[in-house]
Short mmCIF file of C-alpha atoms and ligand atoms in Angstrom, two decimals:
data_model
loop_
_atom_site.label_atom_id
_atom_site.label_comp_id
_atom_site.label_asym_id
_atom_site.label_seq_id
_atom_site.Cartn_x
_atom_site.Cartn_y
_atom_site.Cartn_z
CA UNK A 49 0.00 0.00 0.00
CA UNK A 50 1.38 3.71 -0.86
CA UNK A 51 -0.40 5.73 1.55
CA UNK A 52 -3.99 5.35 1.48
CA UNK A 53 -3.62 3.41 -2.49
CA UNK A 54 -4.11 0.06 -1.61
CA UNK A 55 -2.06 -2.38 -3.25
CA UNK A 56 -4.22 -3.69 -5.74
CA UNK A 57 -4.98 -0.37 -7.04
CA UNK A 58 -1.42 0.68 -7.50
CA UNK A 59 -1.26 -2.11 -10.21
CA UNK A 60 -3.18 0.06 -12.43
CA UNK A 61 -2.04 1.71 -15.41
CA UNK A 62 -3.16 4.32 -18.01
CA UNK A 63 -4.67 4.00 -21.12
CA UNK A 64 -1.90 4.76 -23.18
CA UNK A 65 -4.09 5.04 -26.06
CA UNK A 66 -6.07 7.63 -24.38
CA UNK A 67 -3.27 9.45 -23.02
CA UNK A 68 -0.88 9.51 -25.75
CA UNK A 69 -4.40 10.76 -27.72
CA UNK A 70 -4.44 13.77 -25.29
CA UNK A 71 -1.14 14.44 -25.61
CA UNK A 72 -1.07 14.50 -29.81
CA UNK A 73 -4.07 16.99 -29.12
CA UNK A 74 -2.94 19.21 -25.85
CA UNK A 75 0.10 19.73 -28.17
CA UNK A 76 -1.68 21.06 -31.17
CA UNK A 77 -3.85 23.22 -29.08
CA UNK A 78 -0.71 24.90 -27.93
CA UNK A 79 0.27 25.42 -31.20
CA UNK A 80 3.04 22.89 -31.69
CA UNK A 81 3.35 21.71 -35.41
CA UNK A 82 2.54 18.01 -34.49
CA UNK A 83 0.56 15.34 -36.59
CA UNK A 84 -1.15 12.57 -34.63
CA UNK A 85 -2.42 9.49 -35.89
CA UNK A 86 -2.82 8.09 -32.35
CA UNK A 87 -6.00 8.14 -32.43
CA UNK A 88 -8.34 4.86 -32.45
CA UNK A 89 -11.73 6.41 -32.69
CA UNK A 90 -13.16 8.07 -36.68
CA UNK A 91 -12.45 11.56 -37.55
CA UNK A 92 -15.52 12.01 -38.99
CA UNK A 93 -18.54 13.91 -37.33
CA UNK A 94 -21.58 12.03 -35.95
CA UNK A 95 -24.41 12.04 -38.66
CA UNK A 96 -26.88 14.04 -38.28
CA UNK A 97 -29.57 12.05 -38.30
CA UNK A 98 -28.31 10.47 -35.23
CA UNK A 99 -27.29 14.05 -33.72
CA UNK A 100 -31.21 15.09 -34.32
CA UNK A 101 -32.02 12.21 -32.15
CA UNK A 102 -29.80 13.10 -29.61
CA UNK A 103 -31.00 16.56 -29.28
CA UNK A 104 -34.68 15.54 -29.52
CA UNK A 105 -33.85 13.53 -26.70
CA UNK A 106 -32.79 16.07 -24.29
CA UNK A 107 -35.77 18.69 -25.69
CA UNK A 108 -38.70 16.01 -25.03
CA UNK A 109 -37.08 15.36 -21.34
CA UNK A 110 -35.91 11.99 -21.60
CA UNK A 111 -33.29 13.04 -19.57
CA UNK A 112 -33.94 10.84 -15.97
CA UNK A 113 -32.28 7.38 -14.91
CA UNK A 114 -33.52 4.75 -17.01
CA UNK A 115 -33.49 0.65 -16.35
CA UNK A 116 -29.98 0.08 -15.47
CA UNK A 117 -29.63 -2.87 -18.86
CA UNK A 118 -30.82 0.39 -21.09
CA UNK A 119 -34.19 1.31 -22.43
CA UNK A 120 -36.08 -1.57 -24.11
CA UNK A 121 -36.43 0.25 -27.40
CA UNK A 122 -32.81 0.21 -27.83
CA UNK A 123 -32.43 -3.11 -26.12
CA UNK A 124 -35.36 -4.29 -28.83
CA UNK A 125 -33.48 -2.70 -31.39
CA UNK A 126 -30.48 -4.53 -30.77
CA UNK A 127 -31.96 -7.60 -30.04
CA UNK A 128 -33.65 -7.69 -33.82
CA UNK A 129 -30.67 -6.41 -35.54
CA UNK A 130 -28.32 -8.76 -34.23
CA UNK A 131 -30.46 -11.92 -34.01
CA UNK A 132 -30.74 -10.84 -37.74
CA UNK A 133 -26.87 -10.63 -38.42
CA UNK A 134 -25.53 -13.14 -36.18
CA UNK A 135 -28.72 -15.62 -37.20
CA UNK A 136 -28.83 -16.73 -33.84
CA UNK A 137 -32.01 -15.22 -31.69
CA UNK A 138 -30.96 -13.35 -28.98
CA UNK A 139 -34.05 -12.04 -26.58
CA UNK A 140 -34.07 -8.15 -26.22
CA UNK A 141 -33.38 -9.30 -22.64
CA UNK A 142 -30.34 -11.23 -23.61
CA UNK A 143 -29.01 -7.32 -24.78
CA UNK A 144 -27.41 -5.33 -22.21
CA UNK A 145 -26.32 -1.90 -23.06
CA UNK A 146 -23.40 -0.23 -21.24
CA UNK A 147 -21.00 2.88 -21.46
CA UNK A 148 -19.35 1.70 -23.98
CA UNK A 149 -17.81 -1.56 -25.57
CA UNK A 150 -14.90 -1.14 -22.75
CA UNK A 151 -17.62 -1.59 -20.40
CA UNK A 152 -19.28 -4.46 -21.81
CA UNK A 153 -16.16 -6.05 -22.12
CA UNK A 154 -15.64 -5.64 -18.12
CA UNK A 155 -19.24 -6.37 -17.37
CA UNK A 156 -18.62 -9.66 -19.28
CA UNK A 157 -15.41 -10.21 -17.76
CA UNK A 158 -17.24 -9.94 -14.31
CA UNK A 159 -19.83 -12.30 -15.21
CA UNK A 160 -17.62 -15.15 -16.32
CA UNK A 161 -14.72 -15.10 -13.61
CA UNK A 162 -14.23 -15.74 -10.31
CA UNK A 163 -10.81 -15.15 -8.60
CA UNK A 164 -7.87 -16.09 -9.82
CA UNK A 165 -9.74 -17.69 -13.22
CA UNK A 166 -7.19 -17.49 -16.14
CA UNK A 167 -8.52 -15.26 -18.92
CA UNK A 168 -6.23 -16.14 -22.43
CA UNK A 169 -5.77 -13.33 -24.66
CA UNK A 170 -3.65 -13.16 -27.55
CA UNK A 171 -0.75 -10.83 -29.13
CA UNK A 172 -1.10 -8.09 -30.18
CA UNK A 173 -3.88 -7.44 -28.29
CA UNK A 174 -6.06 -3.88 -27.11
CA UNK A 175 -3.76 -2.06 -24.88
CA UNK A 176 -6.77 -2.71 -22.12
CA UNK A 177 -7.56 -6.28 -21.58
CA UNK A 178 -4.52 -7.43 -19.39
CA UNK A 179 -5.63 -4.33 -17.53
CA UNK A 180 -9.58 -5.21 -16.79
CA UNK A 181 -8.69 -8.89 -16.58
CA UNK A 182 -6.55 -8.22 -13.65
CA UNK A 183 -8.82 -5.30 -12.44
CA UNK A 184 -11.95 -8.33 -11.93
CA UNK A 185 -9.47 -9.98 -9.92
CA UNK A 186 -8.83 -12.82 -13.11
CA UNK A 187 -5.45 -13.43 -14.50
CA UNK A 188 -4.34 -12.70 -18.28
CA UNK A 189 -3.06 -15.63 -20.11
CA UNK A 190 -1.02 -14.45 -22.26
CA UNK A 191 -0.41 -16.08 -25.92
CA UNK A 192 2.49 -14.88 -27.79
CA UNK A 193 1.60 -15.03 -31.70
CA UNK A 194 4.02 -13.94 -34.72
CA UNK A 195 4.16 -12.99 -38.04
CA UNK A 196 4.00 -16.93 -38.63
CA UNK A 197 0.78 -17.26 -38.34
CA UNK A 198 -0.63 -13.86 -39.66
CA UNK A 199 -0.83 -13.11 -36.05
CA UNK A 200 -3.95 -15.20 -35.28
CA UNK A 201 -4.43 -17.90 -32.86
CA UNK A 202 -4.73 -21.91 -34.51
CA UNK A 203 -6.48 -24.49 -33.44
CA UNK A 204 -3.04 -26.07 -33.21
CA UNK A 205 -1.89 -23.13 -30.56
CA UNK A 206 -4.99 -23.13 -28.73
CA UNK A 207 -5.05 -27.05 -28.33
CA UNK A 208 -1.30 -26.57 -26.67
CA UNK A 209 -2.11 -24.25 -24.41
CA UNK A 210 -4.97 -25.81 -23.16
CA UNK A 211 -2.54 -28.97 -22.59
CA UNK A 212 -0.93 -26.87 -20.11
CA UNK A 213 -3.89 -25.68 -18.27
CA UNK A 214 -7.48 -24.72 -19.32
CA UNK A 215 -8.26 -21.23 -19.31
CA UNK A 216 -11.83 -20.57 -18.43
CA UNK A 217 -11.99 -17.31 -20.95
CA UNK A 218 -11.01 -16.44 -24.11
CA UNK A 219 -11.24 -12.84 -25.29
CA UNK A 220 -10.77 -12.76 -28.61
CA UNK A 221 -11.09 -9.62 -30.55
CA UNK A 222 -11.80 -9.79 -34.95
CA UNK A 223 -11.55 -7.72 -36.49
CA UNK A 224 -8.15 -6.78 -34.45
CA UNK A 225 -6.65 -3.58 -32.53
CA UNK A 226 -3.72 -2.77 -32.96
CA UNK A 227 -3.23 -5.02 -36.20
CA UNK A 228 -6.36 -4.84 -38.13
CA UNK A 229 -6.51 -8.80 -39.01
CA UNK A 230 -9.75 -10.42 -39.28
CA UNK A 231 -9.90 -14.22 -38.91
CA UNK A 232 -11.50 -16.11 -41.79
CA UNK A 233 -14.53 -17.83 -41.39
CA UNK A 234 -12.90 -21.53 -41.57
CA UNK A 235 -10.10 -20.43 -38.75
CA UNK A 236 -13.17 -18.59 -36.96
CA UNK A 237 -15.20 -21.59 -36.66
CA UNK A 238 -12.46 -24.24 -35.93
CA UNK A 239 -11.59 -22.05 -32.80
CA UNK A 240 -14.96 -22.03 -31.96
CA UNK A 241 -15.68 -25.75 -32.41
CA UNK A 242 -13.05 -25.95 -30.03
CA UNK A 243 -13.80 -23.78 -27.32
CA UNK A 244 -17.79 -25.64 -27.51
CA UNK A 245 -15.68 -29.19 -27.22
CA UNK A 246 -13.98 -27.92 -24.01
CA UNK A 247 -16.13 -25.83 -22.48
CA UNK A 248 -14.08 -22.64 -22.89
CA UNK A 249 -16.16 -19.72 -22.53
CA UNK A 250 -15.62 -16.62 -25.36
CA UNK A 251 -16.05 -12.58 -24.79
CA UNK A 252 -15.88 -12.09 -28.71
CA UNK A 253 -15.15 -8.43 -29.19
CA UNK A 254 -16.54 -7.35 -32.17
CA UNK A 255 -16.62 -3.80 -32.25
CA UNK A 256 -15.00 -3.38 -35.44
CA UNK A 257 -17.78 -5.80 -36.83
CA UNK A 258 -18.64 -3.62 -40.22
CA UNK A 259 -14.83 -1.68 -40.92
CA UNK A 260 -13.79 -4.61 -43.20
CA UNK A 261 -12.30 -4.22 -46.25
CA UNK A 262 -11.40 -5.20 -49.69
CA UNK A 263 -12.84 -9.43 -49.91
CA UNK A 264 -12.57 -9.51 -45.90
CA UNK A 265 -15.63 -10.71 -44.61
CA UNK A 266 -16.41 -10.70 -40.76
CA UNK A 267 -18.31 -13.36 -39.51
CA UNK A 268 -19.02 -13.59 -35.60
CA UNK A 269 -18.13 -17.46 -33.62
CA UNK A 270 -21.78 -17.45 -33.24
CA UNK A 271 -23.13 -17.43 -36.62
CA UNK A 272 -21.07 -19.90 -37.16
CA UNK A 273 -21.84 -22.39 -34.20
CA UNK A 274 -25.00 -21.02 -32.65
CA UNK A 275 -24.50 -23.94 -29.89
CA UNK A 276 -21.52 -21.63 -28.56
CA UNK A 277 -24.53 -18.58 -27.65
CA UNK A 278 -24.92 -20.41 -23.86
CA UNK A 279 -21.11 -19.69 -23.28
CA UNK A 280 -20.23 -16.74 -25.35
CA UNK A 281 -20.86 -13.11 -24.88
CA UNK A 282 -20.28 -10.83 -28.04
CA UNK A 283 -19.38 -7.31 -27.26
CA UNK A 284 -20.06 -4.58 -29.75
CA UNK A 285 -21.37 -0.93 -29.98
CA UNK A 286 -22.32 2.04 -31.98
CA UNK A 287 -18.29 4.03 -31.40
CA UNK A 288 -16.75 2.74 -34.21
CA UNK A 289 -19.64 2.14 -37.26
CA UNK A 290 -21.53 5.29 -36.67
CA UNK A 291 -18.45 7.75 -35.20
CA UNK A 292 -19.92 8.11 -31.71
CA UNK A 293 -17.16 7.31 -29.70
CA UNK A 294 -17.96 10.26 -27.00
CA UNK A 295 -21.78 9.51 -27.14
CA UNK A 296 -20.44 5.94 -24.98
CA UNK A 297 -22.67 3.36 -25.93
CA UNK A 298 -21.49 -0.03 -26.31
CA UNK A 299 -23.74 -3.61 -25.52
CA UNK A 300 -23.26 -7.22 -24.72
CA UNK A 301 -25.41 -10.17 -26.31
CA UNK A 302 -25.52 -13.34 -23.94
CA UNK A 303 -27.66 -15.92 -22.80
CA UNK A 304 -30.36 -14.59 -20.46
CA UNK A 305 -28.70 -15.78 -16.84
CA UNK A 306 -25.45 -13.95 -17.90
CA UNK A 307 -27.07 -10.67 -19.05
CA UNK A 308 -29.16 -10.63 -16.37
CA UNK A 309 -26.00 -10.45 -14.12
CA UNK A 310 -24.33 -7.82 -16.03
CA UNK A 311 -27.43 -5.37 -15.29
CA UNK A 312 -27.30 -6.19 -11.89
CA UNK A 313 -23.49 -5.58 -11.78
CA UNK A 314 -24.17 -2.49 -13.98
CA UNK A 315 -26.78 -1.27 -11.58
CA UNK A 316 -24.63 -1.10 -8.52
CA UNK A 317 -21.52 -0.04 -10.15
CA UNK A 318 -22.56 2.59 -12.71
CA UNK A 319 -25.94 2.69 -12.79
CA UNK A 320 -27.73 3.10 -16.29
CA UNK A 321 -25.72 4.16 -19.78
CA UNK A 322 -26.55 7.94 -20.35
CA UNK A 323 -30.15 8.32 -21.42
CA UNK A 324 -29.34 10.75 -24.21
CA UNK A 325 -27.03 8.63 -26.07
CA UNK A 326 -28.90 5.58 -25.67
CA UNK A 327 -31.56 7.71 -27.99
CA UNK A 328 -29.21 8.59 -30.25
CA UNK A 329 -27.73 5.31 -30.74
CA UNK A 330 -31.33 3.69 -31.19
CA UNK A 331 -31.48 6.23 -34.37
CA UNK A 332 -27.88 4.99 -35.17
CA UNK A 333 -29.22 0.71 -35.19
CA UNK A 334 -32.04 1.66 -36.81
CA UNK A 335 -31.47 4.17 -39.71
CA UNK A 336 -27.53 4.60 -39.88
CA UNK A 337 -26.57 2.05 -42.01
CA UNK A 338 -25.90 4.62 -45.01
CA UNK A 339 -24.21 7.29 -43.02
CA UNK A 340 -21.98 3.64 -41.49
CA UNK A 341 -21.54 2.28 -45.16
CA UNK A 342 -19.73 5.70 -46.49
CA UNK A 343 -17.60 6.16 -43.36
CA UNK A 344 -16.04 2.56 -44.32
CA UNK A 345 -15.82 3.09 -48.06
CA UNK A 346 -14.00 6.32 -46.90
CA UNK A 347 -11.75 4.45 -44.66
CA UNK A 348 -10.77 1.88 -47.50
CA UNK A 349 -10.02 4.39 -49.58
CA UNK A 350 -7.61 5.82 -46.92
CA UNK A 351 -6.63 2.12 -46.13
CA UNK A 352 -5.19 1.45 -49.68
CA UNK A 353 -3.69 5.22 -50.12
CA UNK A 354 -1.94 4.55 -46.32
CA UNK A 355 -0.70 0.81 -47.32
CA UNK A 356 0.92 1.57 -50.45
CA UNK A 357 3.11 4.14 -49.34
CA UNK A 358 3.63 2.42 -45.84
CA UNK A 359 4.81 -0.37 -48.35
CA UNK A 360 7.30 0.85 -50.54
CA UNK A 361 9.45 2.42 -47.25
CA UNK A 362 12.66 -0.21 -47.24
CA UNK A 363 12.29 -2.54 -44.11
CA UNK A 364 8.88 -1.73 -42.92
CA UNK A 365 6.93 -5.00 -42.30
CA UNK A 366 3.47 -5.37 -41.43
CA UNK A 367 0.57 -7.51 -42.00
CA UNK A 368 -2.32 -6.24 -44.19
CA UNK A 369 -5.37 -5.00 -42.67
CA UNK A 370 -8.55 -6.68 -43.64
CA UNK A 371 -10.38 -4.39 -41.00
CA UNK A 372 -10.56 -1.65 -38.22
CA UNK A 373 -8.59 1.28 -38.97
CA UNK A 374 -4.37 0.44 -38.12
CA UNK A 375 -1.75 -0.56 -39.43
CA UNK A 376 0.65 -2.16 -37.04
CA UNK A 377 4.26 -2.27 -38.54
CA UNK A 378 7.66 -3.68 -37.65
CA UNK A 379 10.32 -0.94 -37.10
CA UNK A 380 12.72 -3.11 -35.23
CA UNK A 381 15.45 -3.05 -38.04
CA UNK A 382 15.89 0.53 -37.00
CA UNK A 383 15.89 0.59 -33.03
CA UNK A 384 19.78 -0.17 -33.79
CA UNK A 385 20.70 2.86 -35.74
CA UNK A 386 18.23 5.05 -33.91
CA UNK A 387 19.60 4.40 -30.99
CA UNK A 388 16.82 2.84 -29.21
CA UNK A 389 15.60 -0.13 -27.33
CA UNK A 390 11.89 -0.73 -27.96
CA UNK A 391 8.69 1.09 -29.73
CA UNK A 392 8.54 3.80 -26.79
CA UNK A 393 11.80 5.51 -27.20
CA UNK A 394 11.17 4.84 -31.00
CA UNK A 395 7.86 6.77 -30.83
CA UNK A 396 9.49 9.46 -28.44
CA UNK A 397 12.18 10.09 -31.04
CA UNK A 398 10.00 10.40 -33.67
CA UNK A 399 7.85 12.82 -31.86
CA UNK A 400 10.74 14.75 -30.83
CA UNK A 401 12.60 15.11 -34.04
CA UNK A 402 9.63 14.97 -36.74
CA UNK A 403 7.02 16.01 -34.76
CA UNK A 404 5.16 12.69 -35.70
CA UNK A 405 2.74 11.26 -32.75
CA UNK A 406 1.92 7.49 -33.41
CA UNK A 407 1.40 4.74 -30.33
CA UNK A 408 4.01 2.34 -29.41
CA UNK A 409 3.21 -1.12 -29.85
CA UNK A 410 4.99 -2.34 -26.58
CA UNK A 411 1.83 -1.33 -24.32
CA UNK A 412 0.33 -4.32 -26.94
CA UNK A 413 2.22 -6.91 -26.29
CA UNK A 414 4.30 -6.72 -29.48
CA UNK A 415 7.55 -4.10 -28.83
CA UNK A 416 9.13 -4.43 -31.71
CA UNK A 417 5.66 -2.86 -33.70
CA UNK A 418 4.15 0.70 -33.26
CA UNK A 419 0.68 1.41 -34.72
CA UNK A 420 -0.62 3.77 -36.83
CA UNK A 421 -4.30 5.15 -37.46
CA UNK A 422 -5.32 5.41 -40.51
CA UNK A 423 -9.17 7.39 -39.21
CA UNK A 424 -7.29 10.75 -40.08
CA UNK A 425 -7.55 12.80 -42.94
CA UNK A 426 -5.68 12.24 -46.59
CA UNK A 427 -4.28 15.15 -46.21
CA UNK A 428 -3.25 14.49 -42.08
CA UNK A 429 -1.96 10.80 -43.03
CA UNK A 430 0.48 12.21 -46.23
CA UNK A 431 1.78 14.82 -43.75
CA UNK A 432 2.25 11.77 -41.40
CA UNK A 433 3.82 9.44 -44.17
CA UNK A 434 6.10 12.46 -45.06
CA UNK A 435 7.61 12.65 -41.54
CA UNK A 436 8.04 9.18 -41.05
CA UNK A 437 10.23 8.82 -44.60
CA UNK A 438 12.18 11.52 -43.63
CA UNK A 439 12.95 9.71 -40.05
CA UNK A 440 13.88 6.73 -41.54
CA UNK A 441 15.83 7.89 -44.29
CA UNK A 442 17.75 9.56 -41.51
CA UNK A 443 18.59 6.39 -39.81
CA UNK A 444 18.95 4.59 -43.04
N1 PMP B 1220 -12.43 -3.09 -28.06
C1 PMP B 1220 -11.46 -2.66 -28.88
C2 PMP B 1220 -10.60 -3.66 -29.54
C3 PMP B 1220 -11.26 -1.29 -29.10
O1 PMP B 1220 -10.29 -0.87 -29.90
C4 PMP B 1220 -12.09 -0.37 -28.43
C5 PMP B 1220 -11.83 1.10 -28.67
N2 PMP B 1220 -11.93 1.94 -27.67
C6 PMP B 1220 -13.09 -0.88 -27.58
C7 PMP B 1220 -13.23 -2.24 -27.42
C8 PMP B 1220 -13.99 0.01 -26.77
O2 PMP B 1220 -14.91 0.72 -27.51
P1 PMP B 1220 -15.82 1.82 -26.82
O3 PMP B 1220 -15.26 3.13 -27.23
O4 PMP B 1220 -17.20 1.58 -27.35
O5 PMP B 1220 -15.75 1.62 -25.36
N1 LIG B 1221 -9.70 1.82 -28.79
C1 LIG B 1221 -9.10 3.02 -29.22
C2 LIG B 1221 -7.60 2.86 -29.35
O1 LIG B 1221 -7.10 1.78 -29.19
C3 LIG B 1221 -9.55 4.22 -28.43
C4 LIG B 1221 -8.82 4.53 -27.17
C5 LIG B 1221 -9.17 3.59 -26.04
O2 LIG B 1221 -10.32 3.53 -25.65
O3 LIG B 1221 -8.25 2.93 -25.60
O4 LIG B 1221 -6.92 3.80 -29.64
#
């Protein structure tokens, strides 16, 4: 314990995502001539039609406390969409909306451990997970992937580990932050076969569901083994697809028992998502699905732009994104001759000399990567692509 702190709580550390985010944008407030692609959220505007709804919200009132699992319209909404998509039928009760596909994710978390259960995650994975897992009092497992394997877990891998213990989560995140890969249906469902065989339960975070590109298709474990519903939960949310990551909606799918426990968690520990936003994101399920298709043929565009100069710089490896919006990208030729020894004095030098703010891929698991975000401007990610040739051509 450091003073009153206990000692679990001095564990914790910041989102470096978030705070390296602030940072890019404290700096250009202040007038510094910085470019950030740090960011993991869209630059675009929220439509709107889902803005409208938002503000209609707040002028008819609907402005109190609502059920702590979210109002059933949006719960309903949900609930029809995704039985829909996922072709499984989930029960508007088997929806539980929550600040946020971060929250889900811990409400899930919550719901499936007790302490000391192993959680398995895989690298690279979001800068966060190690973080809740440890923060419910669970343990991360975690599994070291490589370029080998396109950086996704096999049946093969998964088998092993389980040889050496069973986990009794996997979180398991496709399309992938920080590398953008997206697991076929075929590798998808032998995973999931798997996990159904041994009684392994899945948090499937899915909240880059429709930011796939190119012939990339995203299909959730579900659809593909509706058995696995009773021991699965699949996180999602409106951030990404409809650019509302301040608006902080996000919501679980499970089977009934396990919902139910993540509203009764949610009710004591945060009480309902905000009442506005739920509004607004009802609007987003139910009539964004242009304003969501044009943000991803936008980010496509910028995906193939980004990739092809990314590509021709000389020893810059990374593996293609099918979906989400980063590229993550092996700079560990050049710690040598830049003088460093992982992605955070890489990314500190690069900030300091070029004035180039990107995230270092060490908080992921994978220090010899750093990340870029491609949800910027062309114009912000040449300026970007500019600096970092110049960098490297002065280390070269
Ligand atoms: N999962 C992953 C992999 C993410 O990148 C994010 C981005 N923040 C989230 C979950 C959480 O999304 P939200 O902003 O809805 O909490
Ligand atoms: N998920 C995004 C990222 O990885 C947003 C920041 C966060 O919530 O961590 O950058």
């Amino acid at each position: 314990m450091t003073g009153i702190v206990s000692n679990r709580a001095s564990t914790i550390i910041p989102s470096i995502t978030l705070s390296l985010n602030t940072k890019a944008n404290a700096l250009k407030e202040a007038g510094e001539d910085v470019v950030g692609l740090a960011a993991g959220e869209p630059d675009f505007e929220t439509p709107d039609i889902i803005k409208a709804a938002g503000i209609r919200a707040i002028e008819e009132g609907k402005t109190r406390y609502t059920p702590a699992a979210g109002i059933a319209q949006l719960r309903k909404a949900v609930s029809k969409e995704y039985s829909k998509l996922l072709g499984v039928e989930y029960g508007w009760k088997e929806v539980v909306i929550s600040h946020g596909a971060k929250h889900s994710i811990f409400n899930a978390l919550y719901v499936f451990t007790d302490l000391d259960d192993e959680v398995m995650i895989t690298t690279p994975y979001w800068v966060s997970y190690p973080e809740m897992i440890k923060l419910v009092g669970a343990r991360p497992r975690i599994t070291e992937l490589s370029e080998k394997t396109g950086y996704k877990l096999t049946v093969d891998h998964l088998k092993a580990q389980v040889e050496k213990g069973k986990p009794k989560v996997l979180l398991l995140n496709s399309p992938n932050n920080p590398a953008g890969i997206v697991y076929t249906p075929k590798e998808m469902e032998g995973i999931g076969r798997f996990l159904l065989d041994e009684g392994i339960a899945l948090i499937s975070d899915e909240i880059y569901e429709f930011l796939v590109y190119g012939d990339t298709e995203h299909i959730s474990p579900v659809k593909l083994i509706p058995e696995l519903k009773d021991q699965t939960a699949v996180v999602t949310g409106v951030s990404k697809s409809y650019a509302m990551t301040g608006w902080r909606i996000g919501f679980a799918l499970a089977e009934e028992n396990a919902a139910f426990r993540m509203g009764a968690y949610q009710a004591h520990a945060t009480g309902c998502p905000n009442a506005i936003s739920q509004w607004a994101a009802l609007e987003a399920i139910e009539k964004g699905q242009d304003d969501r298709e044009r943000m991803r043929a936008e980010f496509e565009k910028r995906k193939e732009m980004f990739g092809q100069r990314l590509s021709k710089i000389p020893g810059i490896k990374f593996p293609d994104p099918g979906g989400a919006f980063y590229f993550l990208t092996d700079v560990s030729g050049y710690f040598n001759a830049c003088g460093v020894k992982g992605s955070s004095e890489f990314c500190e030098k690069l900030l300091s000399e070029k004035g180039l703010l990107l995230i270092p891929g060490g908080p992921f698991g994978c220090d010899n990567m750093i990340r870029f975000s491609f949800a910027a401007s062309v114009d912000q990610l040449n300026m970007a692509l500019d600096r970092f040739e110049s960098f490297i051509s002065d280390y070269s």
